[in-house]
Amino acid sequence: MIRVDPAALRAASDSARQLSDQLPRMSDAVTASAQDAASSCPGFITATALVEVADAWRARLAAVGGAFAQTAANLATTADRDEATDRAQAAVYQAAAH
């Protein structure tokens, strides 16, 4: 038998949602830092590389944020379904007992 704790699933969902919500700010910070650094060395190939790295990080952080958001939704759905299953099984048991 597998035991599932809907409260634990919801807590994990909340944590994943918080990470998903924080990632855009992290991405903005990475981009701003790279742009500041790039503007400090105009004409150098390093400036272009910094912008390319920032763009790559922005895309990766967006993908990770999306994955965390999907994980949060899946965990919440699983908690809801588990509780619904428990309620349905309890109703069947109660009906059979009477």
Short mmCIF file of C-alpha atoms in Angstrom, two decimals:
data_model
loop_
_atom_site.label_atom_id
_atom_site.label_comp_id
_atom_site.label_asym_id
_atom_site.label_seq_id
_atom_site.Cartn_x
_atom_site.Cartn_y
_atom_site.Cartn_z
CA MET A 1 0.00 0.00 0.00
CA ILE A 2 1.20 3.48 -0.82
CA ARG A 3 0.52 6.23 1.68
CA VAL A 4 0.15 9.74 0.36
CA ASP A 5 0.05 12.86 2.49
CA PRO A 6 -1.90 15.56 0.61
CA ALA A 7 -0.58 18.23 2.99
CA ALA A 8 3.00 17.26 2.14
CA LEU A 9 2.15 17.33 -1.57
CA ARG A 10 0.64 20.80 -1.20
CA ALA A 11 3.68 22.02 0.74
CA ALA A 12 5.93 20.71 -2.03
CA SER A 13 3.66 22.36 -4.59
CA ASP A 14 3.94 25.68 -2.75
CA SER A 15 7.74 25.39 -2.67
CA ALA A 16 7.90 24.61 -6.38
CA ARG A 17 5.57 27.55 -7.12
CA GLN A 18 7.77 29.90 -5.05
CA LEU A 19 10.84 28.80 -6.99
CA SER A 20 8.98 29.31 -10.24
CA ASP A 21 8.00 32.80 -9.11
CA GLN A 22 11.57 33.68 -8.07
CA LEU A 23 13.26 32.60 -11.28
CA PRO A 24 12.18 35.61 -13.39
CA ARG A 25 13.82 37.95 -10.83
CA MET A 26 16.96 35.83 -10.92
CA SER A 27 16.92 36.00 -14.69
CA ASP A 28 16.53 39.77 -14.60
CA ALA A 29 19.49 40.04 -12.21
CA VAL A 30 21.69 37.87 -14.44
CA THR A 31 20.75 39.90 -17.50
CA ALA A 32 21.30 43.24 -15.77
CA SER A 33 24.70 42.16 -14.45
CA ALA A 34 25.80 40.93 -17.86
CA GLN A 35 24.61 44.11 -19.57
CA ASP A 36 26.40 46.27 -16.99
CA ALA A 37 29.59 44.28 -17.47
CA ALA A 38 29.25 44.39 -21.26
CA SER A 39 28.77 48.15 -21.27
CA SER A 40 31.96 48.47 -19.21
CA CYS A 41 34.05 46.97 -21.98
CA PRO A 42 32.73 48.34 -25.28
CA GLY A 43 34.43 47.08 -28.38
CA PHE A 44 35.78 43.96 -26.73
CA ILE A 45 34.66 40.51 -27.78
CA THR A 46 34.00 39.89 -24.09
CA ALA A 47 31.07 42.31 -24.23
CA THR A 48 29.37 40.28 -26.93
CA ALA A 49 30.09 37.04 -25.11
CA LEU A 50 28.59 38.41 -21.90
CA VAL A 51 25.36 39.30 -23.67
CA GLU A 52 25.24 35.85 -25.31
CA VAL A 53 25.78 34.15 -21.96
CA ALA A 54 23.05 36.28 -20.36
CA ASP A 55 20.65 35.37 -23.18
CA ALA A 56 21.44 31.67 -22.72
CA TRP A 57 20.88 31.91 -18.96
CA ARG A 58 17.63 33.80 -19.45
CA ALA A 59 16.30 31.07 -21.74
CA ARG A 60 17.43 28.31 -19.40
CA LEU A 61 15.96 29.98 -16.30
CA ALA A 62 12.67 30.48 -18.16
CA ALA A 63 12.59 26.77 -19.02
CA VAL A 64 13.40 25.77 -15.45
CA GLY A 65 10.74 28.16 -14.16
CA GLY A 66 8.21 26.54 -16.45
CA ALA A 67 9.21 23.10 -15.21
CA PHE A 68 8.81 24.19 -11.58
CA ALA A 69 5.40 25.70 -12.38
CA GLN A 70 4.28 22.45 -14.02
CA THR A 71 5.61 20.42 -11.10
CA ALA A 72 3.71 22.67 -8.68
CA ALA A 73 0.49 22.17 -10.63
CA ASN A 74 1.01 18.40 -10.84
CA LEU A 75 1.65 18.10 -7.10
CA ALA A 76 -1.47 20.10 -6.27
CA THR A 77 -3.56 18.02 -8.67
CA THR A 78 -2.21 14.82 -7.14
CA ALA A 79 -3.13 16.04 -3.65
CA ASP A 80 -6.65 16.91 -4.83
CA ARG A 81 -7.11 13.55 -6.54
CA ASP A 82 -5.82 11.65 -3.53
CA GLU A 83 -8.27 13.41 -1.23
CA ALA A 84 -11.12 12.82 -3.68
CA THR A 85 -10.23 9.12 -3.85
CA ASP A 86 -10.15 8.91 -0.05
CA ARG A 87 -13.57 10.56 0.18
CA ALA A 88 -15.03 8.25 -2.46
CA GLN A 89 -13.62 5.15 -0.77
CA ALA A 90 -14.91 6.32 2.62
CA ALA A 91 -18.37 6.80 1.11
CA VAL A 92 -18.30 3.29 -0.39
CA TYR A 93 -17.23 1.86 2.96
CA GLN A 94 -19.95 3.77 4.81
CA ALA A 95 -22.59 2.64 2.31
CA ALA A 96 -21.49 -0.98 2.66
CA ALA A 97 -21.49 -0.75 6.45
CA HIS A 98 -25.15 0.32 6.55
#
